[in-house]
PDB file of C-alpha atoms in Angstrom:
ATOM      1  CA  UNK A   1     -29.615 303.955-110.848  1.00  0.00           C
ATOM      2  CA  UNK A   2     -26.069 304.594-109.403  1.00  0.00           C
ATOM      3  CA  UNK A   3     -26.988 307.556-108.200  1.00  0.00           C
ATOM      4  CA  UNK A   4     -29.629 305.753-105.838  1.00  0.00           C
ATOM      5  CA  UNK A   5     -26.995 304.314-103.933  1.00  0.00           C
ATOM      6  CA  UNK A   6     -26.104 306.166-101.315  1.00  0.00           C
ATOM      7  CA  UNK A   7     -29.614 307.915-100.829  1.00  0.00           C
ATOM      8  CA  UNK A   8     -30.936 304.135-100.448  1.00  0.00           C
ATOM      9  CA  UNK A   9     -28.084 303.337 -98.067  1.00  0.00           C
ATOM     10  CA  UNK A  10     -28.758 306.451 -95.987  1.00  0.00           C
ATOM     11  CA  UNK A  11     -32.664 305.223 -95.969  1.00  0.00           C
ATOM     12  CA  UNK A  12     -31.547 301.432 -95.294  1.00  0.00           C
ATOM     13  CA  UNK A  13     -29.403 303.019 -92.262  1.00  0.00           C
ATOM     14  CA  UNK A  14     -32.212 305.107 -90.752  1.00  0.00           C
ATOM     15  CA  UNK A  15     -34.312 302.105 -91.097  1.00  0.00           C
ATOM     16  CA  UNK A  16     -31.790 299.531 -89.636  1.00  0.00           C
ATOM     17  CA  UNK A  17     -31.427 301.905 -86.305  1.00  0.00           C
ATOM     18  CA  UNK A  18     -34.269 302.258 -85.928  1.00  0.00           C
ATOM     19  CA  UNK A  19     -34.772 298.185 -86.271  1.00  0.00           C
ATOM     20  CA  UNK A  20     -31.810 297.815 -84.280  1.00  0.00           C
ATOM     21  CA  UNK A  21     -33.253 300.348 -81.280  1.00  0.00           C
ATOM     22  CA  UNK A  22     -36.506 298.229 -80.877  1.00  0.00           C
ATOM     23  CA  UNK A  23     -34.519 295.270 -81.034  1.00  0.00           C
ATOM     24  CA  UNK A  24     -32.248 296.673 -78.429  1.00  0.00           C
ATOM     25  CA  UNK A  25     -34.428 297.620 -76.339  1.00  0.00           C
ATOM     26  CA  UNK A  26     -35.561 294.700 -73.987  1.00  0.00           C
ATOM     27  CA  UNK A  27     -33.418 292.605 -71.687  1.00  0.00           C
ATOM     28  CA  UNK A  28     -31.025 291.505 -74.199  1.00  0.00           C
ATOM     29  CA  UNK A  29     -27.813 293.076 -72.671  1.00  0.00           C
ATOM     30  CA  UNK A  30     -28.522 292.362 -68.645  1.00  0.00           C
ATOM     31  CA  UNK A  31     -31.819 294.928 -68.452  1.00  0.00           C
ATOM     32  CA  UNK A  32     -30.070 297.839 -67.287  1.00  0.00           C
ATOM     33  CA  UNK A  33     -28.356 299.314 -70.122  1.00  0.00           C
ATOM     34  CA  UNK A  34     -29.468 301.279 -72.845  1.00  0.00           C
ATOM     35  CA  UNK A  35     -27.901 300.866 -76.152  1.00  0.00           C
ATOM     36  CA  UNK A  36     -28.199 303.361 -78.585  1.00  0.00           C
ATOM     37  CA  UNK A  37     -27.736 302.988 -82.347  1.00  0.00           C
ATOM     38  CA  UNK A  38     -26.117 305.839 -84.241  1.00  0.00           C
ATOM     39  CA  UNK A  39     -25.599 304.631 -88.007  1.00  0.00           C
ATOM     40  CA  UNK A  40     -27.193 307.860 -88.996  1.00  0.00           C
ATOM     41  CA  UNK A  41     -23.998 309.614 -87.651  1.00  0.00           C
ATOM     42  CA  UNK A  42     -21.557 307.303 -88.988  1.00  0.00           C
ATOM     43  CA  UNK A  43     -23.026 307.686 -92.061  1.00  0.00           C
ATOM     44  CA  UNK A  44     -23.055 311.292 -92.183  1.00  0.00           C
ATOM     45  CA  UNK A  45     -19.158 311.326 -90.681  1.00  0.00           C
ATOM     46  CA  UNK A  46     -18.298 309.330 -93.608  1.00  0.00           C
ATOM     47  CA  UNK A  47     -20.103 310.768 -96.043  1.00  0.00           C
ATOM     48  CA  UNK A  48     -18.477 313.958 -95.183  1.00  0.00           C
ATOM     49  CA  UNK A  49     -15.234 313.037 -94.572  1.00  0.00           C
ATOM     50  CA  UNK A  50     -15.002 310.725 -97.880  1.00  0.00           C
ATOM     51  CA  UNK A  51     -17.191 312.738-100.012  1.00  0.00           C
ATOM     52  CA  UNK A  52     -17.978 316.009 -99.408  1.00  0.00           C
ATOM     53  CA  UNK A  53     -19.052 318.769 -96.691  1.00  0.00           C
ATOM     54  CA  UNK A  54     -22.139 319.675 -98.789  1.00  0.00           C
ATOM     55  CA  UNK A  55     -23.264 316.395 -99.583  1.00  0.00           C
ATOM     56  CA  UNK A  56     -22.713 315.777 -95.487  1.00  0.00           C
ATOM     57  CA  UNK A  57     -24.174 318.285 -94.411  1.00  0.00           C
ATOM     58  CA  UNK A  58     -27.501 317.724 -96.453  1.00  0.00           C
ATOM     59  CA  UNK A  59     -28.090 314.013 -95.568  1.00  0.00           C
ATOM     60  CA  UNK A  60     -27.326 315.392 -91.983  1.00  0.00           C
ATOM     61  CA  UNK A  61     -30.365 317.740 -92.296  1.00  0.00           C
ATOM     62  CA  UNK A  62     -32.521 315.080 -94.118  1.00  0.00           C
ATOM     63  CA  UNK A  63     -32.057 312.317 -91.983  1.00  0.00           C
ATOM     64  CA  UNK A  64     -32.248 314.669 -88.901  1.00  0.00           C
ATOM     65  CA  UNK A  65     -35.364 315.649 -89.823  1.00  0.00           C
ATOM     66  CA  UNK A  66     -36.590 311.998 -90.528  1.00  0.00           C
ATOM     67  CA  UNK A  67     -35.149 311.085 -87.398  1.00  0.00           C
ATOM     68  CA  UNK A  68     -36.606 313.981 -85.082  1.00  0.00           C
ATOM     69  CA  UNK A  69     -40.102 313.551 -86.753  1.00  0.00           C
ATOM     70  CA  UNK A  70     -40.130 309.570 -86.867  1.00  0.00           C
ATOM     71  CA  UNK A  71     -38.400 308.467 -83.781  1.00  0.00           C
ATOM     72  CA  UNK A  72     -38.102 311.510 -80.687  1.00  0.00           C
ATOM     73  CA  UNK A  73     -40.827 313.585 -79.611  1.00  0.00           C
ATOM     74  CA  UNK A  74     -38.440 316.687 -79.640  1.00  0.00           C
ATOM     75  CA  UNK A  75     -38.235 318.156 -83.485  1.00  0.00           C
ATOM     76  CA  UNK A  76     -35.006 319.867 -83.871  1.00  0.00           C
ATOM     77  CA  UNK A  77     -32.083 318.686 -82.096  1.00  0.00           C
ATOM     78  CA  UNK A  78     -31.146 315.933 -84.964  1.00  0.00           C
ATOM     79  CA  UNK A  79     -31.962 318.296 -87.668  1.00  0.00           C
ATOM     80  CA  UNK A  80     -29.402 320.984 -86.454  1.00  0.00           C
ATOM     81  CA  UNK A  81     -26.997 318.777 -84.184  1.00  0.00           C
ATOM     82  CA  UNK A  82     -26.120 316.286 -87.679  1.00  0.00           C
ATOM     83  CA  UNK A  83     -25.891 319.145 -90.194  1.00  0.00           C
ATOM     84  CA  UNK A  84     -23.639 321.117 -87.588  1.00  0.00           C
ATOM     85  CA  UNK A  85     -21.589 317.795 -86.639  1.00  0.00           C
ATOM     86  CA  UNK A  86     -21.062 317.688 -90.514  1.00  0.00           C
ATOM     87  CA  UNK A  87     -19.662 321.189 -90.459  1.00  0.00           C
ATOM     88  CA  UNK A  88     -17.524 320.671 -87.953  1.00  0.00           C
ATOM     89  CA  UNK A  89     -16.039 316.680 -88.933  1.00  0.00           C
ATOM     90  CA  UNK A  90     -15.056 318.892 -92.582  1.00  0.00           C
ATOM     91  CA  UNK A  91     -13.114 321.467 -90.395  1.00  0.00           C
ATOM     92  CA  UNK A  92     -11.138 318.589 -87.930  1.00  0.00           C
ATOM     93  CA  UNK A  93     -10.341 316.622 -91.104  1.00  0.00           C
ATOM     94  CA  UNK A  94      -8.657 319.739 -92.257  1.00  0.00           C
ATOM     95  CA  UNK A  95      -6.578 318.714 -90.136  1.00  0.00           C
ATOM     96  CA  UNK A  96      -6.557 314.940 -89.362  1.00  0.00           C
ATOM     97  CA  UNK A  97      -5.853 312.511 -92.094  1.00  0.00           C
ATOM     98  CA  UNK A  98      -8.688 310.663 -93.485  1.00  0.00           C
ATOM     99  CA  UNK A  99      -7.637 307.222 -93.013  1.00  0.00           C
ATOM    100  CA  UNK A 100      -9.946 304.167 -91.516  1.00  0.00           C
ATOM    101  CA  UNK A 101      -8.378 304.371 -87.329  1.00  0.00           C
ATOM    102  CA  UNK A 102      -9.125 308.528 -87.824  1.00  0.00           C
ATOM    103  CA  UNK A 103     -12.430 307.894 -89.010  1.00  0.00           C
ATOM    104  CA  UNK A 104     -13.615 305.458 -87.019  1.00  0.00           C
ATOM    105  CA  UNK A 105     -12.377 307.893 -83.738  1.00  0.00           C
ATOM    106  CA  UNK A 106     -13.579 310.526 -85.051  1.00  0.00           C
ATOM    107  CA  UNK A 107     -17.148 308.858 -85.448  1.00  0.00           C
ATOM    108  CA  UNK A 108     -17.043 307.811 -82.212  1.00  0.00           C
ATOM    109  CA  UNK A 109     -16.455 311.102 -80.931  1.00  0.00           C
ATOM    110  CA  UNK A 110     -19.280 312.684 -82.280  1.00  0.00           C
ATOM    111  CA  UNK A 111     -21.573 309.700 -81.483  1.00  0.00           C
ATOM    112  CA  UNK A 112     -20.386 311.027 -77.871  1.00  0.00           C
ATOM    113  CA  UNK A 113     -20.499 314.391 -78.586  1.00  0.00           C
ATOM    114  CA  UNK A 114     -24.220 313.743 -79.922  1.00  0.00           C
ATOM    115  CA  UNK A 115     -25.263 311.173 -76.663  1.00  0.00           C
ATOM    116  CA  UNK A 116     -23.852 314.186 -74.404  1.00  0.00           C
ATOM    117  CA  UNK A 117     -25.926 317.112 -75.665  1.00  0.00           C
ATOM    118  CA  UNK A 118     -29.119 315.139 -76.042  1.00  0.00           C
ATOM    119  CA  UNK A 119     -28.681 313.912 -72.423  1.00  0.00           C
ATOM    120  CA  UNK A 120     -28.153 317.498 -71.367  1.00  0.00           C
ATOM    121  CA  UNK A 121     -31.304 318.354 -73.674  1.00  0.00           C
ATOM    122  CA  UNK A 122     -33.348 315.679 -72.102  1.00  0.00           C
ATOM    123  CA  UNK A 123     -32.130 316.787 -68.510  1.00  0.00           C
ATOM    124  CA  UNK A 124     -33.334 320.457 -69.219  1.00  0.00           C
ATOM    125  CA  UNK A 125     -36.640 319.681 -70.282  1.00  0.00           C
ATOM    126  CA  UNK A 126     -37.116 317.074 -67.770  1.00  0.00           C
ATOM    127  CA  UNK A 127     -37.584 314.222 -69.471  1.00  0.00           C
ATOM    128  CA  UNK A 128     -34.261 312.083 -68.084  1.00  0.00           C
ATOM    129  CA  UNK A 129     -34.070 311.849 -64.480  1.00  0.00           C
ATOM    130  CA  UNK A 130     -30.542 310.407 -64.315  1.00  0.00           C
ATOM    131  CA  UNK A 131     -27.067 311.603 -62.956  1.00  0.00           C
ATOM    132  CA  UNK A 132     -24.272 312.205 -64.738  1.00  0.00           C
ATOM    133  CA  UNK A 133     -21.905 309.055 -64.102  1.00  0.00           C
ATOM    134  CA  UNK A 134     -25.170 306.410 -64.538  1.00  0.00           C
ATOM    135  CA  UNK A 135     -25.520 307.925 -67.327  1.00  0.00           C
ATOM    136  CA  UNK A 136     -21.939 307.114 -68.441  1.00  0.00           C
ATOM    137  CA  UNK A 137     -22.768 303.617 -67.439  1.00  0.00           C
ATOM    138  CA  UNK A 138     -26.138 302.382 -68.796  1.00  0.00           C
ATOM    139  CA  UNK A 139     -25.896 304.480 -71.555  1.00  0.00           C
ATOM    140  CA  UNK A 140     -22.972 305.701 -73.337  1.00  0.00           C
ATOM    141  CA  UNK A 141     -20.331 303.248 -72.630  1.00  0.00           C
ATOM    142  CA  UNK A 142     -22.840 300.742 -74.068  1.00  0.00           C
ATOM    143  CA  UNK A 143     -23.475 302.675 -76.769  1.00  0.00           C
ATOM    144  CA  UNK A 144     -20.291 303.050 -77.831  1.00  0.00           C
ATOM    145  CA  UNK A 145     -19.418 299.705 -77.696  1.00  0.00           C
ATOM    146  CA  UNK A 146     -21.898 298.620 -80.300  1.00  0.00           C
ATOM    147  CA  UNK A 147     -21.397 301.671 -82.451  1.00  0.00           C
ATOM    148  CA  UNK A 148     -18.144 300.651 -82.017  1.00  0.00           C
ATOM    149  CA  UNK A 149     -18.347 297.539 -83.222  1.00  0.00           C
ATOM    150  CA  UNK A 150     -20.637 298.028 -86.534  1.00  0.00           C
ATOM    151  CA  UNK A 151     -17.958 300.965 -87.293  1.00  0.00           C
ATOM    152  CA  UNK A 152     -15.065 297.525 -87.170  1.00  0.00           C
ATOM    153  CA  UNK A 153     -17.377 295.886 -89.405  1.00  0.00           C
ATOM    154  CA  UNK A 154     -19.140 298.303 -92.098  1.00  0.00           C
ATOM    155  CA  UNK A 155     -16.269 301.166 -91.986  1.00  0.00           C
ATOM    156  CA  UNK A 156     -14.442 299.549 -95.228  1.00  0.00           C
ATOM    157  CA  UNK A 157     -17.430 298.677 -97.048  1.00  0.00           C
ATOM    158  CA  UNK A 158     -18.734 301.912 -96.532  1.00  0.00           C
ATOM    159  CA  UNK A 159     -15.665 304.143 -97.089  1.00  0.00           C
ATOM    160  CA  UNK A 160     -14.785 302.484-100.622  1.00  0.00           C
ATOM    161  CA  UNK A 161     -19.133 302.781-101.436  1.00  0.00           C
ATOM    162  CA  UNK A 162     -18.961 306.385-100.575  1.00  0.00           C
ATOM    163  CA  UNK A 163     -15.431 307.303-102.346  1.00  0.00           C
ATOM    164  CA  UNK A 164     -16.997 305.316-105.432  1.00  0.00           C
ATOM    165  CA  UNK A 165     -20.047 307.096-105.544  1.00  0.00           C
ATOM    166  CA  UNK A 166     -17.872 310.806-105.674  1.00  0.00           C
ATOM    167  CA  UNK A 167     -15.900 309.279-108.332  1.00  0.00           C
ATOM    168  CA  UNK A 168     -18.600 308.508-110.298  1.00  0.00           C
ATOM    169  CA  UNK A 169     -20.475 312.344-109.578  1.00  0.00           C
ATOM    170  CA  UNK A 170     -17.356 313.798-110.810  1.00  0.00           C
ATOM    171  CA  UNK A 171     -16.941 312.067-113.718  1.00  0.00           C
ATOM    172  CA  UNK A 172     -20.793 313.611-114.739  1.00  0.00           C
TER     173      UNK A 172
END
């Protein structure tokens, strides 16, 4: 059963942004922005920074491909952008030390990192429409803000779940 953990937290996150992106996406905020949920890449950047690159890198691909098939109507950015994200949060913690503030920044880099490329995806094909700096506005300052916020609140939680979890693997 332990070992369901943090397969069933990765589902409950996919689930809850996707919950979260419905729910977010009326009027709520003042009508013009759009917030975007990204508790798929948190949990990915913590799984590989607090457990391991492998382990990272897989839920990256899984959920990417959940994510591409179940919520976008492009298959394949998520499934290579979180794997490869993975890859490269295991080389910058090389680095970096892997403490809570470092985390958190880092997640919030590659939630940026991830917003940036998918608008320049969704500018190529066509389907966005919107300049650069409106972009910045309505959609990621927004959506950093909230990501932002659930990183304040589940970072600790999910840090000591996650180094717990390892622990318990390597004891096997």
């Amino acid at each position: 059963m332990k070992r369901l953990i943090l397969p069933l937290t990765a589902f409950l996150f996919f689930i809850i942004e996707g919950s979260f992106a419905n729910l977010l996406a009326g009027n709520i905020f003042g009508g013009d922005k759009i917030i975007v949920p990204r508790f798929i890449m948190i949990f990915v950047a913590f799984v590989t920074i607090y457990g391991t690159r492998r382990n990272g890198m897989v839920y990256g691909f899984v959920l990417g491909i959940m994510y591409d098939v179940v919520y976008t109507e492009i298959l394949g950015i998520y499934m290579f952008m979180l794997p490869f994200f993975a890859y490269l949060i295991a080389k910058i913690m090389r680095i970096l030390q892997s403490n809570l503030i470092v985390t958190i920044l880092t997640s919030l880099l590659f939630i940026t990192l991830l917003e940036m490329i998918v608008y320049q995806i969704n500018i190529l094909i066509g389907f966005a429409h919107i300049e650069f700096n409106t972009f910045l506005k309505i959609r990621l300052v927004p959506t950093l803000l909230l990501n932002l916020a659930f990183l304040v609140v589940f970072s600790y939680p999910l840090k000591r779940m996650i180094e717990k979890q390892e622990l318990e693997s390597d004891g096997e």
